[in-house]
Coordinates of C-alpha atoms in Angstrom, one line a residue:
Chain P
M156 CA 58.6 -20.6 300.1
A157 CA 61.2 -22.4 303.0
D158 CA 63.8 -22.5 300.3
Y159 CA 63.1 -18.8 299.8
I160 CA 63.2 -18.0 303.1
L161 CA 66.7 -19.5 303.5
E162 CA 68.5 -17.9 300.4
R163 CA 70.3 -15.0 302.3
N164 CA 72.8 -13.9 299.7
P165 CA 74.7 -11.4 301.6
I166 CA 75.2 -8.3 298.8
N167 CA 76.5 -5.6 300.7
A168 CA 78.6 -4.9 304.1
S169 CA 79.1 -2.0 305.5
F170 CA 82.8 -1.4 307.6
E171 CA 82.8 1.1 310.1
L172 CA 86.2 1.4 310.8
T173 CA 86.0 3.7 313.4
V174 CA 83.5 6.0 315.4
R175 CA 85.9 8.3 316.1
C176 CA 86.1 11.5 314.2
N177 CA 87.7 14.8 313.8
L178 CA 84.2 16.7 313.9
R179 CA 81.7 16.5 316.6
C180 CA 78.6 17.0 315.1
K181 CA 75.5 17.5 317.1
M182 CA 73.3 15.2 315.4
C183 CA 75.8 12.3 314.8
L184 CA 74.6 8.6 315.5
F185 CA 77.6 7.3 316.3
R186 CA 80.2 9.6 318.0
H187 CA 81.2 8.7 321.6
D188 CA 82.8 11.3 324.2
E189 CA 86.1 12.4 323.2
A190 CA 87.4 11.2 326.5
E191 CA 86.4 7.8 325.2
N192 CA 89.2 7.9 322.2
N193 CA 92.2 6.3 323.4
D194 CA 89.9 3.4 324.7
L195 CA 88.2 3.3 321.3
K196 CA 91.4 3.3 319.4
V197 CA 92.8 0.5 321.4
N198 CA 89.7 -1.8 320.7
E199 CA 89.6 -1.2 316.9
L200 CA 90.0 -4.1 314.6
S201 CA 93.5 -3.9 313.0
A202 CA 94.2 -3.3 309.3
K203 CA 95.1 -6.7 309.1
Q204 CA 91.8 -7.7 310.3
W205 CA 89.6 -5.6 307.7
I206 CA 91.8 -7.0 305.3
D207 CA 91.0 -10.5 306.4
F208 CA 87.7 -9.3 306.6
A209 CA 87.5 -8.4 303.2
R210 CA 89.2 -11.7 301.7
Q211 CA 86.0 -13.9 303.6
A212 CA 83.4 -11.4 302.1
A213 CA 84.7 -11.8 299.1
E214 CA 84.2 -15.9 299.5
M215 CA 81.1 -15.1 300.4
G216 CA 79.9 -13.4 297.5
I217 CA 79.9 -9.9 298.6
G218 CA 79.8 -7.1 295.8
G219 CA 79.7 -4.0 297.6
I220 CA 82.0 -2.8 300.7
L221 CA 81.3 0.7 302.2
F222 CA 83.9 2.7 304.5
T223 CA 82.0 4.5 306.5
G224 CA 82.3 5.5 310.6
G225 CA 82.6 7.8 312.5
E226 CA 85.5 9.3 309.8
P227 CA 87.4 6.4 308.3
L228 CA 90.0 8.8 306.8
L229 CA 91.2 9.5 310.8
R230 CA 92.9 6.2 311.1
D231 CA 96.2 6.5 310.4
D232 CA 96.4 2.9 308.9
F233 CA 93.6 4.1 306.2
P234 CA 95.8 3.8 303.2
E235 CA 96.7 0.3 304.2
I236 CA 93.3 -1.0 304.9
Y237 CA 91.6 0.6 301.9
E238 CA 94.4 -0.5 299.7
G239 CA 94.0 -4.1 300.9
V240 CA 90.4 -4.1 300.6
Y241 CA 90.1 -3.0 297.5
Q242 CA 92.5 -5.3 296.1
H243 CA 90.0 -8.4 296.6
G244 CA 87.5 -6.6 294.3
F245 CA 84.4 -5.2 295.4
I246 CA 82.0 -2.0 294.2
I247 CA 83.9 0.6 296.9
S248 CA 82.1 3.1 298.3
L249 CA 82.9 5.9 300.8
Y250 CA 81.2 8.3 303.4
T251 CA 83.5 11.2 304.3
N252 CA 83.3 14.6 305.9
A253 CA 85.9 15.6 303.3
T254 CA 88.0 17.3 305.8
L255 CA 91.1 15.0 305.5
V256 CA 92.1 14.3 302.3
T257 CA 96.0 14.8 302.0
P258 CA 98.1 14.2 299.2
E259 CA 98.8 10.9 300.5
I260 CA 95.0 9.9 300.2
M261 CA 94.6 11.6 296.6
N262 CA 97.4 9.2 295.6
L263 CA 95.7 6.7 297.4
F264 CA 92.6 7.4 295.4
R265 CA 93.8 8.2 292.0
K266 CA 95.5 4.4 292.0
Y267 CA 92.5 3.1 293.4
P268 CA 89.5 4.9 293.1
P269 CA 86.6 4.5 294.9
H270 CA 83.3 3.5 292.7
K271 CA 81.0 6.0 294.6
I272 CA 82.0 8.5 297.3
G273 CA 79.2 10.4 299.9
I274 CA 80.3 13.6 301.3
S275 CA 79.0 14.9 304.4
I276 CA 78.3 18.8 304.0
Y277 CA 76.9 20.3 307.0
G278 CA 76.8 23.6 306.4
A279 CA 77.0 27.1 304.0
T280 CA 79.7 28.9 306.1
P281 CA 82.5 28.6 308.6
E282 CA 80.0 29.9 311.4
T283 CA 77.4 27.2 310.5
Y284 CA 80.0 24.3 310.7
K285 CA 81.1 25.5 314.1
T286 CA 77.7 25.2 315.4
V287 CA 76.7 22.1 314.0
C288 CA 80.1 20.3 313.6
G289 CA 82.4 22.0 316.5
S290 CA 85.0 23.6 314.0
S291 CA 84.9 26.7 311.6
S292 CA 87.8 25.8 309.8
A293 CA 85.9 22.6 308.8
F294 CA 83.9 24.3 306.5
Q295 CA 86.6 25.4 304.0
K296 CA 88.7 22.0 304.6
A297 CA 85.6 20.7 303.3
I298 CA 85.2 23.0 300.4
D299 CA 88.8 22.0 299.8
G300 CA 89.1 18.3 300.2
S301 CA 85.4 17.9 298.2
R302 CA 87.3 20.0 295.1
S303 CA 90.0 17.3 295.2
L304 CA 87.6 14.1 295.4
L305 CA 86.0 15.5 292.4
T306 CA 88.9 15.1 290.3
L307 CA 88.5 10.9 290.6
P308 CA 86.6 9.4 288.1
S309 CA 84.2 8.2 291.3
V310 CA 80.7 8.5 291.2
I311 CA 80.2 11.7 294.1
E312 CA 76.9 12.6 296.0
F313 CA 76.7 15.3 298.7
R314 CA 74.8 14.2 301.9
S315 CA 73.7 16.5 304.8
T316 CA 71.6 16.2 307.6
I317 CA 69.3 19.6 308.8
I318 CA 69.1 20.1 312.2
K319 CA 68.1 23.2 313.9
D320 CA 71.3 24.7 313.5
N321 CA 71.7 24.5 310.0
L322 CA 67.5 24.8 309.0
H323 CA 68.6 28.4 308.0
E324 CA 71.1 27.2 305.3
S325 CA 69.1 24.3 303.9
R326 CA 68.8 25.7 300.6
A327 CA 72.5 27.8 300.9
I328 CA 74.0 24.5 301.2
E329 CA 72.5 23.2 297.9
E330 CA 73.4 26.4 296.2
L331 CA 77.0 26.0 297.6
V332 CA 77.6 22.7 296.1
K333 CA 75.9 24.1 292.8
D334 CA 78.3 26.8 292.9
E335 CA 81.2 25.7 293.7
F336 CA 81.4 22.4 292.2
G337 CA 78.7 22.1 289.3
E338 CA 74.7 21.9 289.3
K339 CA 75.2 17.8 288.4
Y340 CA 75.5 16.9 291.9
P341 CA 73.0 16.0 294.1
V342 CA 72.7 16.8 297.9
S343 CA 70.8 14.2 299.5
L344 CA 69.0 14.7 302.7
S345 CA 68.6 12.4 305.5
R346 CA 64.9 11.6 306.1
M347 CA 64.6 11.4 309.8
V348 CA 67.3 12.1 312.3
M349 CA 67.3 9.3 314.7
K350 CA 68.7 9.3 318.8
S351 CA 72.1 7.9 319.1
V352 CA 72.9 4.3 319.2
R353 CA 75.9 2.3 320.6
G354 CA 76.9 4.5 323.3
A355 CA 77.1 7.5 321.2
C356 CA 76.9 10.8 322.9
S357 CA 75.0 13.0 321.0
D358 CA 71.5 14.8 322.3
V359 CA 70.2 14.5 319.5
E360 CA 66.8 15.5 320.9
S361 CA 68.2 19.1 321.7
C362 CA 69.3 19.7 318.2
R363 CA 66.8 17.7 315.6
L364 CA 63.7 19.9 313.6
S365 CA 60.7 19.2 314.9
P366 CA 58.4 16.8 312.8
E367 CA 56.5 19.5 311.7
D368 CA 59.8 21.8 310.2
N369 CA 61.5 18.0 308.9
V370 CA 58.1 17.0 306.9
R371 CA 57.9 20.8 305.7
L372 CA 61.7 20.2 304.9
M373 CA 61.2 17.0 303.1
L374 CA 58.7 18.7 301.1
Q375 CA 60.6 21.8 300.3
K376 CA 62.7 20.1 297.5
S377 CA 60.0 19.2 295.3
I378 CA 58.0 22.5 296.2
D379 CA 61.1 24.5 295.0
T380 CA 61.3 22.5 291.7
L381 CA 57.3 23.1 291.1
K382 CA 58.3 26.6 291.7
N383 CA 60.9 26.8 289.0
K384 CA 59.0 25.1 286.5
I385 CA 55.5 26.9 287.1
G386 CA 57.2 30.6 287.6
K387 CA 55.7 33.4 288.7
N388 CA 52.1 32.4 288.9
F389 CA 52.8 29.0 291.1
D390 CA 50.5 29.2 294.1
E391 CA 51.8 26.6 296.6
K392 CA 48.0 26.1 297.8
N393 CA 47.2 24.2 294.4
I394 CA 49.7 21.5 295.7
R395 CA 48.5 17.9 296.1
I396 CA 50.6 15.5 298.2
H397 CA 50.2 12.3 296.9
Y398 CA 51.7 9.3 298.8
G399 CA 54.2 6.8 296.6
I400 CA 52.2 3.8 296.4
N401 CA 51.5 2.5 293.0
K402 CA 48.0 1.0 293.0
S403 CA 47.6 0.1 289.3
K404 CA 45.7 -3.2 288.4
T405 CA 48.8 -4.9 286.8
D406 CA 50.5 -4.6 290.6
C407 CA 48.1 -7.4 291.4
F408 CA 49.9 -9.8 289.6
S409 CA 53.3 -8.9 290.8
P410 CA 54.8 -10.4 293.4
R411 CA 54.9 -8.5 296.3
L412 CA 55.8 -11.1 299.4
K413 CA 59.2 -11.1 300.3
A414 CA 60.9 -12.7 303.2
S415 CA 63.0 -10.9 305.5
L416 CA 64.5 -10.7 309.2
L417 CA 64.1 -7.3 310.0
G418 CA 61.2 -5.9 307.2
C419 CA 64.4 -4.5 305.2
G420 CA 67.7 -6.3 303.7
G421 CA 69.4 -6.3 306.6
G422 CA 70.7 -9.7 308.0
T423 CA 69.1 -10.6 304.8
D424 CA 71.4 -9.2 301.6
S425 CA 73.3 -6.9 303.9
F426 CA 75.3 -6.4 307.0
A427 CA 77.7 -4.1 309.0
V428 CA 80.9 -4.9 310.7
T429 CA 81.2 -2.5 313.6
W430 CA 84.4 -0.7 314.5
D431 CA 85.4 -3.7 317.3
G432 CA 84.4 -6.5 315.2
K433 CA 80.6 -7.2 315.8
L434 CA 78.2 -8.3 312.5
Q435 CA 74.9 -6.4 313.0
A436 CA 71.9 -6.0 310.5
C437 CA 72.9 -2.7 309.8
Q438 CA 75.2 0.0 311.4
L439 CA 72.3 1.4 313.2
L440 CA 70.7 -1.7 314.9
G441 CA 72.8 -2.9 317.8
A442 CA 70.6 -5.2 319.8
F443 CA 72.0 -8.2 317.5
Q444 CA 75.3 -9.0 317.2
T445 CA 77.4 -11.8 316.1
D446 CA 81.2 -11.7 316.9
A447 CA 83.0 -11.4 313.5
V448 CA 86.2 -11.8 315.0
K449 CA 85.5 -15.0 317.4
H450 CA 83.0 -16.7 314.5
G451 CA 85.2 -15.7 311.4
L452 CA 82.6 -13.1 309.1
K453 CA 80.9 -16.0 307.2
K454 CA 80.2 -18.3 310.6
A455 CA 79.1 -14.6 312.2
W456 CA 76.4 -14.4 309.1
E457 CA 75.3 -17.8 308.6
I458 CA 74.2 -18.0 312.6
F459 CA 73.3 -14.0 313.0
P460 CA 69.4 -14.8 312.7
L461 CA 69.7 -17.1 315.7
E462 CA 70.3 -14.0 317.6
I463 CA 67.2 -12.2 316.6
K464 CA 64.2 -12.4 318.7
L465 CA 61.1 -9.9 318.2
P466 CA 58.8 -8.9 320.7
P467 CA 55.1 -8.1 319.2
F468 CA 54.8 -4.2 318.5
D469 CA 53.5 -1.6 321.2
S470 CA 49.7 -1.9 320.9
K471 CA 49.2 1.7 319.7
C472 CA 51.6 0.7 317.0
Q473 CA 49.5 -2.9 316.6
N474 CA 46.2 -0.6 315.6
C475 CA 47.6 2.1 314.0
S476 CA 46.1 3.0 310.2
L477 CA 49.2 4.8 309.2
G478 CA 51.5 1.8 308.8
E479 CA 52.1 2.7 304.9
I480 CA 53.7 5.9 305.5
C481 CA 55.3 5.3 309.0
Q482 CA 59.2 5.5 308.9
C483 CA 59.6 3.3 311.6
C484 CA 61.9 -0.3 311.5
F485 CA 63.5 -1.9 314.4
A486 CA 66.3 0.1 314.4
S487 CA 64.5 3.4 314.8
R488 CA 62.2 1.9 317.3
Y489 CA 65.0 0.8 319.0
A490 CA 67.1 4.0 319.0
E491 CA 64.2 6.0 320.1
T492 CA 62.4 4.3 322.7
G493 CA 65.2 1.6 323.9
S494 CA 62.7 -1.3 323.1
L495 CA 62.4 -3.5 320.0
S496 CA 58.6 -3.0 320.2
G497 CA 58.3 0.8 321.5
C498 CA 56.3 3.5 319.4
P499 CA 58.9 6.4 318.7
E500 CA 56.6 9.6 319.4
Y501 CA 58.8 11.5 316.7
A502 CA 58.2 9.2 313.6
C503 CA 54.7 8.9 315.3
R504 CA 54.1 12.7 314.4
D505 CA 56.0 12.8 311.3
S506 CA 53.0 10.2 309.9
E507 CA 50.3 12.0 311.0
I508 CA 51.8 15.4 309.3
I509 CA 52.1 13.4 305.9
D510 CA 48.5 11.9 306.2
S511 CA 47.3 15.3 307.3
L512 CA 48.8 16.8 303.9
I513 CA 48.0 13.9 301.8
F514 CA 45.2 14.3 299.0
K515 CA 42.6 12.2 300.2
E516 CA 41.5 10.9 297.0
S517 CA 45.0 9.6 296.2
K518 CA 44.4 7.3 299.4
T519 CA 40.8 6.0 298.5
S520 CA 41.6 5.6 294.5
Chain X
M6 CA 93.4 -18.0 259.8
N7 CA 97.0 -16.1 260.2
K8 CA 95.6 -12.8 261.8
E9 CA 93.4 -15.2 264.2
T10 CA 96.7 -16.9 265.1
N11 CA 99.0 -14.1 265.5
Q12 CA 97.1 -11.9 266.5
L13 CA 96.9 -11.8 270.6
F14 CA 94.8 -10.4 273.1
Q15 CA 95.1 -10.0 276.8
A16 CA 92.6 -8.9 279.3
K17 CA 93.4 -5.6 281.2
E18 CA 94.3 -5.6 284.5
N19 CA 91.9 -3.0 285.8
Y20 CA 89.3 -5.4 286.2
I21 CA 88.7 -8.3 288.8
M22 CA 86.8 -11.4 288.2
R23 CA 84.9 -13.0 291.0
K24 CA 81.5 -14.3 292.2
I25 CA 79.0 -12.2 293.4
A26 CA 76.0 -13.8 294.9
G27 CA 76.9 -17.1 293.1
K28 CA 77.0 -15.1 289.5
D29 CA 80.5 -14.5 287.8
V30 CA 81.0 -10.6 287.6
L31 CA 83.6 -8.3 286.5
I32 CA 84.6 -5.4 288.9
P33 CA 86.3 -2.4 287.5
I34 CA 89.1 -0.8 289.4
G35 CA 91.3 1.6 289.1
G36 CA 91.2 4.9 286.6
N37 CA 88.1 3.3 284.9
V38 CA 85.8 3.0 287.7
A39 CA 83.4 5.9 285.9
N40 CA 83.0 3.8 282.9
F41 CA 81.0 1.2 284.3
N42 CA 78.9 2.6 287.2
G43 CA 78.8 -0.9 288.6
F44 CA 79.7 -4.6 288.1
I45 CA 80.0 -6.5 284.7
E46 CA 77.8 -9.6 284.9
M47 CA 79.5 -12.6 282.8
N48 CA 77.4 -15.7 281.5
P49 CA 79.7 -18.8 281.7
T50 CA 81.0 -18.7 278.6
A51 CA 82.0 -15.2 278.7
A52 CA 83.8 -16.0 282.4
F53 CA 85.7 -19.2 280.7
I54 CA 87.1 -16.9 278.1
W55 CA 88.1 -13.6 280.4
N56 CA 89.7 -16.6 282.4
I57 CA 91.9 -17.6 279.0
L58 CA 92.4 -13.9 278.5
K59 CA 94.4 -13.5 281.8
S60 CA 97.4 -14.7 279.8
P61 CA 97.9 -13.5 276.1
A62 CA 96.0 -15.5 273.9
S63 CA 95.0 -15.8 269.8
K64 CA 91.5 -15.7 269.1
Y65 CA 92.1 -19.3 267.2
E66 CA 93.1 -20.6 271.0
I67 CA 90.0 -19.2 272.4
V68 CA 88.0 -20.7 269.9
K69 CA 89.5 -24.1 270.3
A70 CA 89.3 -23.8 274.2
V71 CA 85.5 -22.8 274.0
S72 CA 84.7 -25.4 271.3
E73 CA 86.5 -28.0 273.8
A74 CA 85.2 -26.6 277.1
F75 CA 81.6 -26.3 275.9
E76 CA 81.6 -29.2 273.7
T77 CA 80.4 -27.3 270.4
D78 CA 81.9 -27.2 266.9
E79 CA 84.5 -24.6 266.2
G80 CA 82.2 -23.4 263.6
I81 CA 79.4 -22.1 266.0
A82 CA 81.9 -21.1 268.4
R83 CA 83.7 -18.6 266.1
P84 CA 80.9 -16.1 266.1
D85 CA 80.3 -15.8 269.8
V86 CA 84.0 -15.5 270.7
D87 CA 84.4 -12.5 267.2
E88 CA 81.2 -10.7 269.2
F89 CA 82.7 -11.0 272.9
I90 CA 86.2 -10.0 271.7
S91 CA 84.7 -7.0 269.4
L92 CA 82.7 -6.0 272.8
L93 CA 85.9 -5.8 275.0
S94 CA 87.5 -4.0 272.6
E95 CA 84.9 -1.7 272.1
H96 CA 84.9 -1.0 275.9
D97 CA 88.6 -0.9 275.8
M98 CA 88.7 -4.1 278.2
I99 CA 91.7 -5.9 276.3
E100 CA 94.9 -4.9 274.8
V101 CA 95.7 -6.4 271.4
L102 CA 99.7 -7.2 271.6

């Protein structure tokens, strides 16, 4: 067991090139106040530093690098960083809002296509883009940018976050993607919108869905699929909600125990490097950091577990029976309550709603 | 034997071989990223051959190098080399010079 615990192979890393963005999305976890942009820019890692991190990451045996932000394409030196990192040989992913896809960027991507591109899309109309992202013109830019990116051999996924301001277009966003780009492109939705982290300024609480609407949205997709398959005789009352826990007998013999630092892959097989060079378990959890600029990436990864000090959970969580369906992790606890042991009421309510919907026989079978 | 010595093979440039979590893998880059949605894991023999193919090499040279490196008869190494070269050709990963 001791050997297993010590086996920490970093497989994937996120490079958060910047937390600046050309959009001002209400629900953004990382966006800072615009007044901070100059200070942020000055303290961002240089292209040379990111490329050196990529060199070190390759030596560490890392397979996948995700370029994320903020909006990574906002950086003037993005082409230099991208090409320099790419040359070291990784499975490259990119998260972008697709509004800054210039001919120069397309030339770069045609030469070095990302393996996967996640395109954020937050509305089906310019009006909704204005409300959610602060820019109506961003809508057409995102459509045009997406169309260009779709000419690449990359795997493309559209990603959306639904808040109060675009809830009315949640289906229209999927329709838009289908009509503009074809049926084969899925739109994945954020499961739960957490409060902003690491000094970001978004007032997420005022714009995110109520837990009830959020769960309804989560179920909407599977209900829509059933409706399409069954047709006019479909009655929503006949739906039974099961929670996806496989309890087949053969599972008893499968190894289920896995050692980790935080209950997930963060800090065990993946990490994020922030815009200013801090190594974290994931982009969300800023409570534990090591300085990758000071120590180098490899050393920062090696000493990272020493930083982790986890308090016992809130007593409500300790005695809760909904642990199997609870969406909480240390990152969400910290983002929501400011404490690693805190009980995030939003996630708590989410679990209670799901529990009330679950077909009870499925829980005891 | 003539064909085996005259025909040269070389790995295409749009792959990078490196170690991921201690395993040799090929990462597709450039226009062919869509052909492999991920990386290609290589066993030690495959990784050894791929390294040879960074420069033009005949099948004869590859068989000879493999048999020496892995201390096996050329007769045993040849079918494995044939199979691997065919696989690389099939997936357009090498050039025939």
